[in-house]
Every structure is written in C-alpha cells, then in structure tokens.
C-alpha cells in the first residue's frame, strides 16, 4: 500500500472516506455529502460513534465511486489513538469493497495538531493493513494500491514531514512484527543475528555479533546456562547508533529478551503454552525495530541495543532445576525453575551493556511473565523501575505512541522473595507478585543506573486482529522507545 498526500480538489480515487464526529453540527451546512449523511442519520443507519462505517455509491463521471462515512466519536474526546483506530476501520472497509484507490479527508480536531493527525491516520492504515502471510502459497494480492490523505495546500508541506516519520515508524513496527511471526525453525539465534545485521545495513547502525567462544570469554555464565540445552548455538547481538557525538557519555541502553524459542526446559511447558513461544523474542524485536527507526530518523541520541539470543530446550546438556549457576556480574543464582530463563539471559545482557558498552540508562523489554497477563491483560505493558523521572519520560512517550504502560510497585518486601538460602539469588519468587519479582531480579544487576523494565508478555502477541493490531506479533514497544529517544516531539500530545 502506497500512502501519499494530495490537494483536496478533484477526487480521483475509487472510494472517499468522509470522517464525521458524532456531535458534528450539520444544521447550517449544505452540500450533497452532508445531505446523504443527514439521510443516513435520520434513518438511524449512522451515528458517528468511533470507528463506525457505512458506505454509499454514486456516479463520478460515468464510473462508480464509493463514499465511506467514518465515525470519530465525540469531538472533544478525539485523540491520536482514536484516530488510529478509526482510520484502520475505514481502511478495512475499503479493502472489503475491493477498491484499488482511496482518499481520506484530513480531519479538523481541536487539540491535535496537523502533524499528529496525519501521523495517526497513516499509522492506523499502514499497521492495520499488515498481515503475516509469508508461508501461504496462495497469497491474496492486495487490491488496494494507493491511498491519499487530502488537505489544503498550506497543510500539505507540514504534513509531508509527519507522513515520512509515520512511514519509518510503521516500517520499524512491521519489521518487529515479522521477526516475532517467523517460526522458531526459521528464526533461531544465528538467523536473528543476521536479521539485525541486515536492519543495521538498511537503516544505518552498526552491528556486532558475538559467538559462543566470545560470550564465554565475557563471562556470561547465566546466559550460557540457558543456551546450552539447545543444539542451536547462542549469539550476543550488539547494535550501536551514535547520533550525539557531543555527549558521548549519555548512552541509552536497550536490552531485549531474545529467546527465539522457550520450551520451558526441564520445567517444561504444557503444549498450549508452548505453541506461541516463538514470540519469546518480542523484546529483541522491539529493540531492533526501535533502533532502526531511531537511526533512520537520525535522532540526536546515542543508543546501544543488546540481545542475548538463545533457545531454552531440553537435552542431556541442559541446565536443571536445582542447579546453582554464576553470572557475568559475579552473583550466584539458584535455578528453581528452568522456565524462568528470560531473567537469566537478561541479567547478563544488562550487566554487559552497563559494564562494556557504558550505558548510562537502561531499558529492558521482555516477554517475561505469564503473570503480567493475569495482572494487566493484553493491552497494557507492566513496568518496574528504580527511577521516577525516567518513568515519567516513558509515560510521556507512551502517550504519543498509544501503547499503554502501567507501573507495578517495587517495595523492599518483594526483593526479599528472590533471596536464596544457598546462593545470592533464586530465579523465582514463588506464586505471588510474579511480574514484580521477575522485574526486580533484573533490577539486582543494574547497579545505580536509572532503569526501566517493560514486561511485554501480554502486549507483544495478539491472539486476534484488533483495529490496527494484527494477529500474531504486534511490534509492541517500537514506537514508544522511539518517542522516548526523541523526547520532545515538538508537537502536541493528544
Ligand atoms: N516466556 C515466558 C513468559 C510468557 C508467558 C510469555 C506467556 C508470553 C506468554 C517466561 O519465560 C516464563 O515461562 N515465565 C514463567 C515464570 C515462572 C516459572 C516463574 C511463567 O510466567 O510462567
Ligand atoms: Zn520460560
Ligand atoms: Zn521465556
């Protein structure tokens, strides 16, 4: 799908989207479209509630054209997220109608600036259009080829910049979705590393890949314990983008959980829990996607991304419940459950990024616990942090992206739960507060650095298509990390 901007003079497309608010005052407006709208309203066929769509047909110089009314909900409640949702619904209707070209009128919204309007429409449409069909031999070709957002001339120049940013952000999000959707027999540590290298070449960041011997030399013992049960060898993926040479010590470290498959190991998962575990590298995908967008947009910031990629499998070589293992930081860990493997790989990655890459702030993203689904469901990422100011920055970024976050408490009492009697730490804290103890386990390795842990187990994968979220990998985290890196968008926040 190709998205462009166009002056709203003559209509060329096969279908036109007319967005309207539920409480739009239509009384004094007279034109043929409004007349049709009034007619629909009188017959209770269209109210204008968020995402509602109805269509009509008309003759346009001898060829049939569709008009699609799109509901935006109440005028004063409109924001970027609602606009993304509405736009994705309209796009899906146009696809259903099998048109090859489509136009959408720029909306007028108080409180949202033009750039955000354009960005939200583009994001809703492009992300809503994505579907993972690589392995379908009989692929349905997309009928809809061209989409235009139309506006008046003065608007279009500003809008172009916003559209370009939206294109980069959606491409990076789709890159993350693709990585998550690839099955584990195709995407194993070596392949994930290759894809990161390819992203580096495409978007402009450097990538270093460390194999097992180098990982061993670095002393990443916990990471290697998880990896050793698999015949696929692990990789440490290091991505660097230095866009702010003046402040070299200011380095944002992004760590992504990169379990290309999690069988649970000897604490084996039931089949139902195992089938989606190709997605256990959703954190890695988010980091690769985010750095791609940051580099492509040439943001003035230094970012390092680290992924400790491996598989959690069963074999005669695998680690076992009861084992006591080491870590790069020197702390010892009692393994009480081999399915709590993510935190073991992450603590070495976090130690590495602080010690070797000199990250001054760290964010880790991980499909870490089933418990976060119990606590927050599938639409909200659970967060554990040691720094309130840093969390505020994340909240601001999340408002821009529409990806919801919620902070979990991290009182001292929780930290007691992961202390071991016979080692420094144990890798599970018992049945209660599972997402908090998992996060705080990682927190034991961040030294004094401002740190945010994002548990994306509920948000990185979707069982069903929902608005602009596709079924399967969602690309969760990519846009939020981008906005956090960008900090000030220079534009409104709705
Ligand atoms: N990768 C899983 C977490 C997960 C569960 C992600 C569901 C996505 C959907 C993680 O490695 C895991 O198995 N965690 C255990 C921890 C437990 C043993 C303390 C869990 O959540 O059950
Ligand atoms: Zn696990
Ligand atoms: Zn896992």
Coordinates of C-alpha atoms and ligand atoms in Angstrom, one line a residue:
X1 CA 0.0 0.0 0.0
X2 CA 1.3 3.4 -1.1
X3 CA 0.3 6.4 1.0
X4 CA 0.6 9.9 -0.3
X5 CA -0.7 13.4 0.3
X6 CA -2.8 15.2 -2.2
X7 CA -4.7 18.5 -2.6
X8 CA -8.4 18.1 -1.9
X9 CA -9.7 19.4 -5.2
X10 CA -10.9 16.8 -7.6
X11 CA -11.5 13.3 -6.4
X12 CA -9.6 10.7 -8.4
X13 CA -9.9 7.6 -6.1
X14 CA -12.5 4.9 -6.3
X15 CA -13.6 5.5 -2.7
X16 CA -13.5 8.5 -0.4
X17 CA -13.6 8.5 3.3
X18 CA -15.6 11.3 5.0
X19 CA -14.8 11.4 8.7
X20 CA -17.5 12.9 10.9
X21 CA -18.0 13.4 14.7
X22 CA -21.0 12.1 16.5
X23 CA -21.8 15.6 17.7
X24 CA -21.0 17.4 14.5
X25 CA -23.3 20.4 13.9
X26 CA -24.7 19.8 10.5
X27 CA -27.6 22.3 10.6
X28 CA -26.2 25.1 8.6
X29 CA -24.1 23.2 6.1
X30 CA -25.5 22.3 2.8
X31 CA -23.8 20.1 0.3
X32 CA -24.6 16.9 -1.3
X33 CA -22.5 14.7 1.0
X34 CA -24.0 16.3 4.1
X35 CA -27.4 15.6 2.7
X36 CA -26.6 11.9 2.3
X37 CA -25.2 11.9 5.9
X38 CA -28.3 13.5 7.3
X39 CA -30.4 11.0 5.5
X40 CA -28.3 8.1 7.0
X41 CA -28.7 9.7 10.4
X42 CA -32.4 10.2 10.1
X43 CA -32.8 6.5 9.3
X44 CA -30.5 5.5 12.2
X45 CA -28.0 4.0 9.8
X46 CA -25.1 6.0 11.1
X47 CA -24.5 7.8 14.3
X48 CA -20.9 8.7 14.1
X49 CA -19.6 6.7 17.0
X50 CA -15.9 5.8 17.0
X51 CA -14.9 3.5 14.1
X52 CA -18.4 3.2 12.8
X53 CA -18.5 2.9 9.0
X54 CA -21.3 3.0 6.4
X55 CA -20.9 3.4 2.6
X56 CA -22.9 4.6 -0.3
X57 CA -22.3 4.6 -4.0
X58 CA -22.6 7.4 -6.6
X59 CA -21.7 8.1 -10.2
X60 CA -18.5 10.0 -10.8
X61 CA -18.4 11.0 -14.5
X62 CA -19.6 7.6 -15.6
X63 CA -17.7 5.4 -13.1
X64 CA -18.9 4.1 -9.8
X65 CA -17.5 5.6 -6.7
X66 CA -17.9 4.8 -3.1
X67 CA -18.3 7.2 -0.3
X68 CA -17.5 5.9 3.2
X69 CA -18.7 7.8 6.3
X70 CA -16.4 7.2 9.2
X71 CA -17.4 7.9 12.8
X72 CA -14.9 9.7 15.0
X73 CA -16.9 9.7 18.2
X74 CA -17.4 12.8 20.3
X75 CA -15.5 15.9 19.1
X76 CA -13.9 16.8 22.4
X77 CA -12.8 13.2 23.1
X78 CA -10.8 12.7 19.9
X79 CA -7.1 11.9 20.3
X80 CA -4.3 10.2 18.2
X81 CA -5.2 6.7 19.4
X82 CA -8.9 7.1 18.5
X83 CA -7.9 8.4 15.1
X84 CA -5.6 5.4 14.5
X85 CA -8.4 3.1 15.4
X86 CA -11.0 4.9 13.2
X87 CA -8.6 5.0 10.2
X88 CA -7.8 1.3 10.4
X89 CA -11.6 0.6 10.4
X90 CA -12.1 2.8 7.3
X91 CA -9.2 1.1 5.5
X92 CA -10.6 -2.3 6.2
X93 CA -14.0 -1.3 4.8
X94 CA -12.3 0.0 1.6
X95 CA -10.5 -3.3 1.3
X96 CA -13.7 -5.2 1.7
X97 CA -15.2 -3.1 -1.1
X98 CA -12.2 -4.1 -3.3
X99 CA -11.3 -0.6 -4.5
X100 CA -7.8 0.0 -5.9
X101 CA -7.5 3.6 -4.7
X102 CA -8.8 5.5 -1.7
X103 CA -8.9 9.1 -0.3
X104 CA -9.3 10.2 3.2
X105 CA -10.1 13.8 4.1
X106 CA -7.9 15.4 6.7
X107 CA -10.0 15.8 9.9
X108 CA -10.3 19.0 11.9
X109 CA -9.6 18.4 15.5
X110 CA -9.1 21.0 18.2
X111 CA -6.2 19.9 20.5
X112 CA -4.5 17.7 18.0
X113 CA -2.0 19.3 15.6
X114 CA -1.9 18.7 12.0
X115 CA 1.3 16.6 12.2
X116 CA -0.2 14.2 14.7
X117 CA -3.4 13.9 12.7
X118 CA -1.5 12.8 9.6
X119 CA 0.7 10.5 11.6
X120 CA -2.2 8.8 13.3
X121 CA -4.1 8.3 10.1
X122 CA -1.1 6.9 8.4
X123 CA -0.2 4.6 11.3
X124 CA -3.7 3.3 11.7
X125 CA -3.9 2.5 8.0
X126 CA -0.5 1.0 7.4
X127 CA -0.3 -1.0 10.6
X128 CA -4.0 -2.1 10.1
X129 CA -3.1 -3.3 6.6
X130 CA -0.4 -5.7 7.7
X131 CA -0.9 -9.4 7.7
X132 CA 1.7 -12.2 8.1
X133 CA 1.2 -14.4 5.0
X134 CA 4.8 -15.3 4.0
X135 CA 4.0 -19.0 4.3
X136 CA 0.7 -19.0 2.4
X137 CA 1.4 -20.5 -1.0
X138 CA -1.9 -19.0 -2.3
X139 CA -1.4 -15.4 -1.3
X140 CA -4.2 -13.0 -1.9
X141 CA -2.8 -10.0 -3.7
X142 CA -3.8 -6.7 -2.2
X143 CA -6.4 -4.9 -4.4
X144 CA -6.0 -1.6 -2.7
X145 CA -2.8 0.0 -4.1
X146 CA -3.0 3.7 -3.5
X147 CA -4.2 5.8 -0.5
X148 CA -4.3 9.6 -0.3
X149 CA -4.7 11.8 2.6
X150 CA -6.2 15.0 1.2
X151 CA -5.9 18.6 2.5
X152 CA -5.5 22.2 1.5
X153 CA -2.2 23.3 0.1
X154 CA -0.8 25.1 3.2
X155 CA -1.3 22.0 5.3
X156 CA 0.4 19.6 2.9
X157 CA 4.0 20.8 3.4
X158 CA 3.9 20.3 7.2
X159 CA 2.1 17.1 6.7
X160 CA 4.7 15.6 4.4
X161 CA 7.3 15.6 7.2
X162 CA 4.8 13.8 9.5
X163 CA 4.0 11.3 6.9
X164 CA 7.6 10.4 6.4
X165 CA 8.0 9.9 10.1
X166 CA 4.9 7.7 10.2
X167 CA 6.3 5.6 7.3
X168 CA 9.6 5.0 9.2
X169 CA 7.7 4.1 12.4
X170 CA 5.3 1.7 10.8
X171 CA 8.1 0.1 8.8
X172 CA 10.1 -0.5 12.0
X173 CA 7.0 -1.8 13.8
X174 CA 6.3 -4.2 10.9
X175 CA 9.9 -5.3 11.0
X176 CA 9.4 -6.2 14.7
X177 CA 6.1 -8.0 13.9
X178 CA 7.8 -10.0 11.1
X179 CA 10.6 -11.1 13.4
X180 CA 8.1 -12.3 16.1
X181 CA 5.9 -14.0 13.5
X182 CA 8.8 -16.0 12.0
X183 CA 8.6 -19.6 13.4
X184 CA 11.5 -20.8 15.5
X185 CA 12.6 -23.4 13.0
X186 CA 13.4 -20.4 10.6
X187 CA 14.4 -17.8 13.1
X188 CA 16.9 -19.2 15.6
X189 CA 19.7 -17.2 17.3
X190 CA 22.0 -17.1 14.3
X191 CA 19.2 -16.0 12.0
X192 CA 18.0 -13.3 14.4
X193 CA 21.6 -12.0 14.4
X194 CA 21.6 -12.0 10.6
X195 CA 18.3 -10.0 10.5
X196 CA 19.7 -7.5 13.0
X197 CA 22.8 -7.1 10.7
X198 CA 20.5 -6.6 7.7
X199 CA 18.5 -4.0 9.6
X200 CA 21.8 -2.2 10.5
X201 CA 22.7 -2.0 6.8
X202 CA 19.3 -0.8 5.8
X203 CA 18.7 1.8 8.5
X204 CA 22.2 2.9 9.4
X205 CA 23.6 1.5 12.6
X206 CA 26.5 -0.8 13.4
X207 CA 26.0 -4.4 14.5
X208 CA 28.5 -6.7 16.2
X209 CA 27.7 -10.4 16.6
X210 CA 29.5 -12.5 19.3
X211 CA 29.5 -16.3 19.0
X212 CA 29.8 -18.8 21.9
X213 CA 33.6 -18.5 22.5
X214 CA 33.4 -14.8 22.8
X215 CA 30.3 -15.0 25.1
X216 CA 32.2 -17.4 27.3
X217 CA 35.3 -15.1 27.4
X218 CA 33.0 -12.3 28.5
X219 CA 31.9 -14.5 31.4
X220 CA 28.2 -14.5 30.5
X221 CA 27.6 -17.6 32.6
X222 CA 23.9 -17.3 33.2
X223 CA 23.1 -16.6 29.6
X224 CA 25.2 -19.7 28.5
X225 CA 23.4 -21.9 31.1
X226 CA 20.1 -21.2 29.4
X227 CA 21.6 -21.6 25.9
X228 CA 23.4 -24.9 26.5
X229 CA 20.4 -27.2 26.2
X230 CA 19.9 -26.4 22.5
X231 CA 21.8 -27.6 19.5
X232 CA 21.4 -24.2 18.0
X233 CA 24.2 -22.0 19.3
X234 CA 23.6 -18.6 21.0
X235 CA 24.5 -15.2 19.7
X236 CA 25.1 -11.9 21.5
X237 CA 23.8 -9.2 19.3
X238 CA 25.2 -5.7 19.9
X239 CA 23.8 -2.7 18.0
X240 CA 25.2 0.8 18.2
X241 CA 23.9 4.1 16.9
X242 CA 25.8 7.2 18.0
X243 CA 23.8 10.3 16.8
X244 CA 25.0 12.6 19.6
X245 CA 28.8 12.8 19.5
X246 CA 28.8 15.9 21.8
X247 CA 27.5 13.9 24.7
X248 CA 29.3 10.7 24.4
X249 CA 28.7 9.6 28.0
X250 CA 24.9 9.9 27.5
X251 CA 24.1 6.4 26.2
X252 CA 20.6 4.9 26.3
X253 CA 20.9 1.1 26.6
X254 CA 18.1 -1.1 25.3
X255 CA 18.1 -4.7 26.2
X256 CA 15.7 -7.1 24.5
X257 CA 14.8 -10.6 25.7
X258 CA 15.8 -12.8 22.7
X259 CA 14.6 -16.4 23.4
X260 CA 13.9 -17.5 19.8
X261 CA 12.1 -20.4 21.5
X262 CA 11.1 -21.2 25.0
X263 CA 10.0 -24.8 25.7
X264 CA 10.4 -24.2 29.4
X265 CA 13.3 -26.6 29.6
X266 CA 13.1 -29.3 32.2
X267 CA 10.3 -27.3 33.9
X268 CA 8.5 -28.0 30.6
X269 CA 5.5 -26.0 29.5
X270 CA 2.2 -27.7 28.5
X271 CA 1.6 -27.8 24.7
X272 CA -0.8 -24.9 24.8
X273 CA 1.7 -22.6 26.5
X274 CA 4.5 -23.8 24.1
X275 CA 2.8 -23.1 20.7
X276 CA 3.3 -19.4 20.8
X277 CA 6.8 -19.4 22.3
X278 CA 8.4 -18.4 19.1
X279 CA 7.3 -15.0 20.2
X280 CA 9.6 -15.1 23.2
X281 CA 12.0 -12.7 21.4
X282 CA 9.4 -9.9 21.3
X283 CA 11.7 -7.8 23.4
X284 CA 14.6 -8.3 20.9
X285 CA 12.3 -7.5 18.0
X286 CA 11.2 -4.2 19.7
X287 CA 14.8 -3.2 20.3
X288 CA 15.9 -4.0 16.7
X289 CA 12.8 -2.1 15.4
X290 CA 13.3 0.9 17.6
X291 CA 17.0 1.3 16.8
X292 CA 16.1 1.0 13.1
X293 CA 13.6 3.9 13.4
X294 CA 16.0 6.0 15.6
X295 CA 18.8 5.6 13.1
X296 CA 16.7 6.1 10.0
X297 CA 15.3 9.4 11.5
X298 CA 18.9 10.4 12.5
X299 CA 17.8 11.3 16.1
X300 CA 20.4 13.2 18.1
X301 CA 21.0 10.5 20.7
X302 CA 23.3 7.6 21.5
X303 CA 21.7 4.2 21.7
X304 CA 23.1 0.8 22.2
X305 CA 20.9 -2.3 21.9
X306 CA 21.9 -5.7 23.3
X307 CA 20.2 -9.0 22.7
X308 CA 21.3 -12.3 24.3
X309 CA 19.7 -14.7 21.8
X310 CA 19.3 -18.4 22.5
X311 CA 16.8 -21.2 22.8
X312 CA 15.5 -22.8 26.0
X313 CA 15.5 -26.5 25.3
X314 CA 15.8 -29.9 26.8
X315 CA 18.8 -32.2 26.3
X316 CA 21.4 -34.1 28.3
X317 CA 23.4 -30.8 28.3
X318 CA 20.5 -28.6 29.5
X319 CA 20.5 -26.9 32.9
X320 CA 18.2 -28.4 35.5
X321 CA 16.0 -27.3 38.4
X322 CA 18.2 -27.2 41.5
X323 CA 21.4 -26.1 39.7
X324 CA 23.4 -23.2 41.1
X325 CA 24.9 -21.0 38.3
X326 CA 27.1 -18.0 38.0
X327 CA 26.6 -14.7 36.1
X328 CA 28.7 -12.1 34.4
X329 CA 28.3 -9.8 37.4
X330 CA 29.6 -12.5 39.7
X331 CA 26.4 -13.1 41.6
X332 CA 25.3 -16.7 42.1
X333 CA 21.8 -17.9 41.2
X334 CA 19.9 -20.9 42.4
X335 CA 17.7 -22.1 39.5
X336 CA 14.4 -23.3 40.9
X337 CA 12.6 -23.3 37.6
X338 CA 14.2 -23.6 34.2
X339 CA 11.2 -21.8 32.6
X340 CA 12.2 -18.6 34.4
X341 CA 15.0 -18.4 31.9
X342 CA 14.5 -14.9 30.4
X343 CA 15.7 -13.1 33.5
X344 CA 18.9 -15.2 33.5
X345 CA 19.8 -14.2 29.9
X346 CA 18.7 -10.6 30.7
X347 CA 20.9 -10.0 33.8
X348 CA 24.0 -10.9 31.8
X349 CA 22.9 -8.6 28.9
X350 CA 22.1 -5.8 31.3
X351 CA 25.5 -6.2 33.1
X352 CA 27.2 -6.3 29.7
X353 CA 25.5 -3.1 28.4
X354 CA 26.5 -1.2 31.6
X355 CA 30.0 -2.6 32.0
X356 CA 31.2 -2.9 28.4
X357 CA 29.0 -0.5 26.4
X358 CA 28.9 2.1 29.2
X359 CA 25.1 2.6 29.0
X360 CA 24.1 5.4 31.4
X361 CA 20.4 4.5 31.4
X362 CA 18.9 1.1 30.7
X363 CA 15.5 -0.1 29.5
X364 CA 14.9 -3.8 29.1
X365 CA 11.9 -5.2 27.2
X366 CA 10.9 -8.8 27.8
X367 CA 8.1 -11.3 27.3
X368 CA 8.9 -12.2 30.8
X369 CA 5.9 -13.5 32.8
X370 CA 2.5 -15.0 32.3
X371 CA 1.7 -13.2 35.5
X372 CA 1.6 -9.9 33.7
X373 CA -1.3 -11.1 31.6
X374 CA -3.2 -12.0 34.8
X375 CA -2.4 -8.6 36.4
X376 CA -2.9 -6.3 33.4
X377 CA -4.4 -8.2 30.5
X378 CA -3.3 -7.9 26.8
X379 CA -3.4 -4.2 26.2
X380 CA -1.1 -2.9 28.9
X381 CA 2.7 -3.4 29.4
X382 CA 3.7 -3.8 33.1
X383 CA 6.7 -1.7 34.2
X384 CA 9.1 -2.0 37.1
X385 CA 11.6 0.9 37.6
X386 CA 14.1 2.3 40.1
X387 CA 13.7 5.9 38.9
X388 CA 10.5 8.1 38.9
X389 CA 11.8 10.7 36.5
X390 CA 12.8 8.1 33.9
X391 CA 9.4 6.5 34.3
X392 CA 7.8 9.9 33.6
X393 CA 9.7 10.1 30.3
X394 CA 8.3 6.6 29.4
X395 CA 4.8 7.7 30.3
X396 CA 5.1 10.7 28.0
X397 CA 6.4 8.6 25.2
X398 CA 3.6 6.1 25.7
X399 CA 1.0 8.9 25.4
X400 CA 2.4 9.7 22.0
X401 CA 2.5 6.1 20.8
X402 CA -0.8 5.0 22.3
X403 CA 1.0 1.9 23.7
X404 CA -0.3 1.7 27.3
X405 CA 2.1 1.2 30.3
X406 CA 1.4 0.7 34.0
X407 CA 3.9 0.9 36.8
X408 CA 4.0 -2.0 39.3
X409 CA 5.2 -1.4 42.9
X410 CA 8.7 -2.4 43.8
X411 CA 8.8 -2.3 47.7
X412 CA 11.7 -3.8 49.6
X413 CA 9.4 -6.7 50.7
X414 CA 9.3 -8.0 47.2
X415 CA 13.1 -8.1 47.0
X416 CA 13.2 -10.5 49.9
X417 CA 11.3 -13.0 47.8
X418 CA 14.1 -13.6 45.4
X419 CA 16.9 -14.1 48.0
X420 CA 18.2 -17.7 48.1
X421 CA 19.3 -19.6 51.2
X422 CA 22.2 -21.2 49.4
X423 CA 23.1 -18.7 46.6
X424 CA 22.9 -14.9 46.2
X425 CA 19.5 -15.0 44.4
X426 CA 17.0 -17.6 43.2
X427 CA 15.3 -17.3 39.9
X428 CA 11.7 -17.5 41.0
X429 CA 10.0 -15.7 43.9
X430 CA 7.0 -18.0 44.4
X431 CA 3.4 -17.8 43.2
X432 CA 2.7 -14.3 44.3
X433 CA 3.6 -11.0 42.6
X434 CA 5.4 -12.9 39.8
X435 CA 5.9 -10.0 37.4
X436 CA 7.3 -7.8 40.2
X437 CA 9.8 -10.3 41.5
X438 CA 10.8 -11.1 37.9
X439 CA 11.5 -7.5 37.2
X440 CA 13.3 -6.9 40.5
X441 CA 15.5 -9.9 39.8
X442 CA 16.8 -7.9 36.7
X443 CA 17.0 -4.8 38.9
X444 CA 19.6 -6.5 41.1
X445 CA 22.0 -6.2 38.2
X446 CA 21.6 -2.6 37.1
X447 CA 24.0 -1.1 39.7
X448 CA 22.9 2.5 40.3
X449 CA 21.7 3.3 36.7
X450 CA 18.3 4.6 36.0
X451 CA 16.4 1.6 34.8
X452 CA 13.0 0.6 33.4
X453 CA 11.8 -2.9 32.9
X454 CA 8.9 -3.5 30.5
X455 CA 7.1 -6.8 30.7
X456 CA 5.5 -7.1 27.2
X457 CA 4.3 -10.8 27.6
X458 CA 0.7 -9.5 27.3
X459 CA 1.3 -6.9 24.6
X460 CA 3.8 -8.4 22.2
X461 CA 1.5 -11.0 20.9
X462 CA -2.2 -10.9 19.9
X463 CA -4.5 -13.9 19.5
X464 CA -6.7 -11.9 17.3
X465 CA -6.8 -8.9 14.9
X466 CA -7.9 -5.8 16.7
X467 CA -8.1 -2.4 15.0
X468 CA -4.6 -1.7 13.8
X469 CA -3.1 -4.5 15.9
X470 CA -2.6 -7.6 13.6
X471 CA -3.0 -11.2 14.8
X472 CA 0.4 -12.5 16.0
X473 CA 3.4 -10.3 16.7
X474 CA 2.3 -6.7 17.4
X475 CA 5.6 -4.8 17.4
X476 CA 4.9 -3.6 20.9
X477 CA 7.5 -1.2 22.3
X478 CA 9.0 0.0 19.0
X479 CA 7.1 3.3 18.7
X480 CA 7.2 4.0 22.5
X481 CA 11.0 3.6 22.5
X482 CA 11.3 5.8 19.5
X483 CA 9.4 8.6 21.2
X484 CA 11.3 8.2 24.4
X485 CA 14.5 8.6 22.4
X486 CA 13.1 11.6 20.6
X487 CA 11.8 13.0 23.9
X488 CA 10.3 16.3 22.7
X489 CA 8.2 15.7 19.6
X490 CA 7.8 19.5 19.1
X491 CA 4.2 18.9 18.7
X492 CA 1.0 18.4 20.7
X493 CA 0.4 15.4 22.9
X494 CA -3.1 14.3 22.0
Ligands
LIG1 N1 8.3 -16.7 28.2 C1 7.7 -16.9 29.4 C2 6.6 -15.9 29.7 C3 5.4 -15.8 28.8 C4 4.2 -16.4 29.2 C5 5.4 -15.0 27.7 C6 3.1 -16.3 28.4 C7 4.3 -14.9 26.9 C8 3.1 -15.5 27.2 C9 8.7 -17.0 30.5 O1 9.9 -17.5 30.2 C10 8.1 -17.9 31.5 O2 7.9 -19.1 31.2 N2 7.8 -17.4 32.7 C11 7.3 -18.2 33.8 C12 7.9 -17.8 35.1 C13 7.6 -18.7 36.2 C14 8.2 -20.0 36.0 C15 8.1 -18.0 37.5 C16 5.8 -18.0 33.8 O3 5.3 -16.9 33.6 O4 5.0 -19.0 34.0
LIG2 ZN1 10.1 -19.5 30.2
LIG3 ZN1 10.5 -17.1 28.2

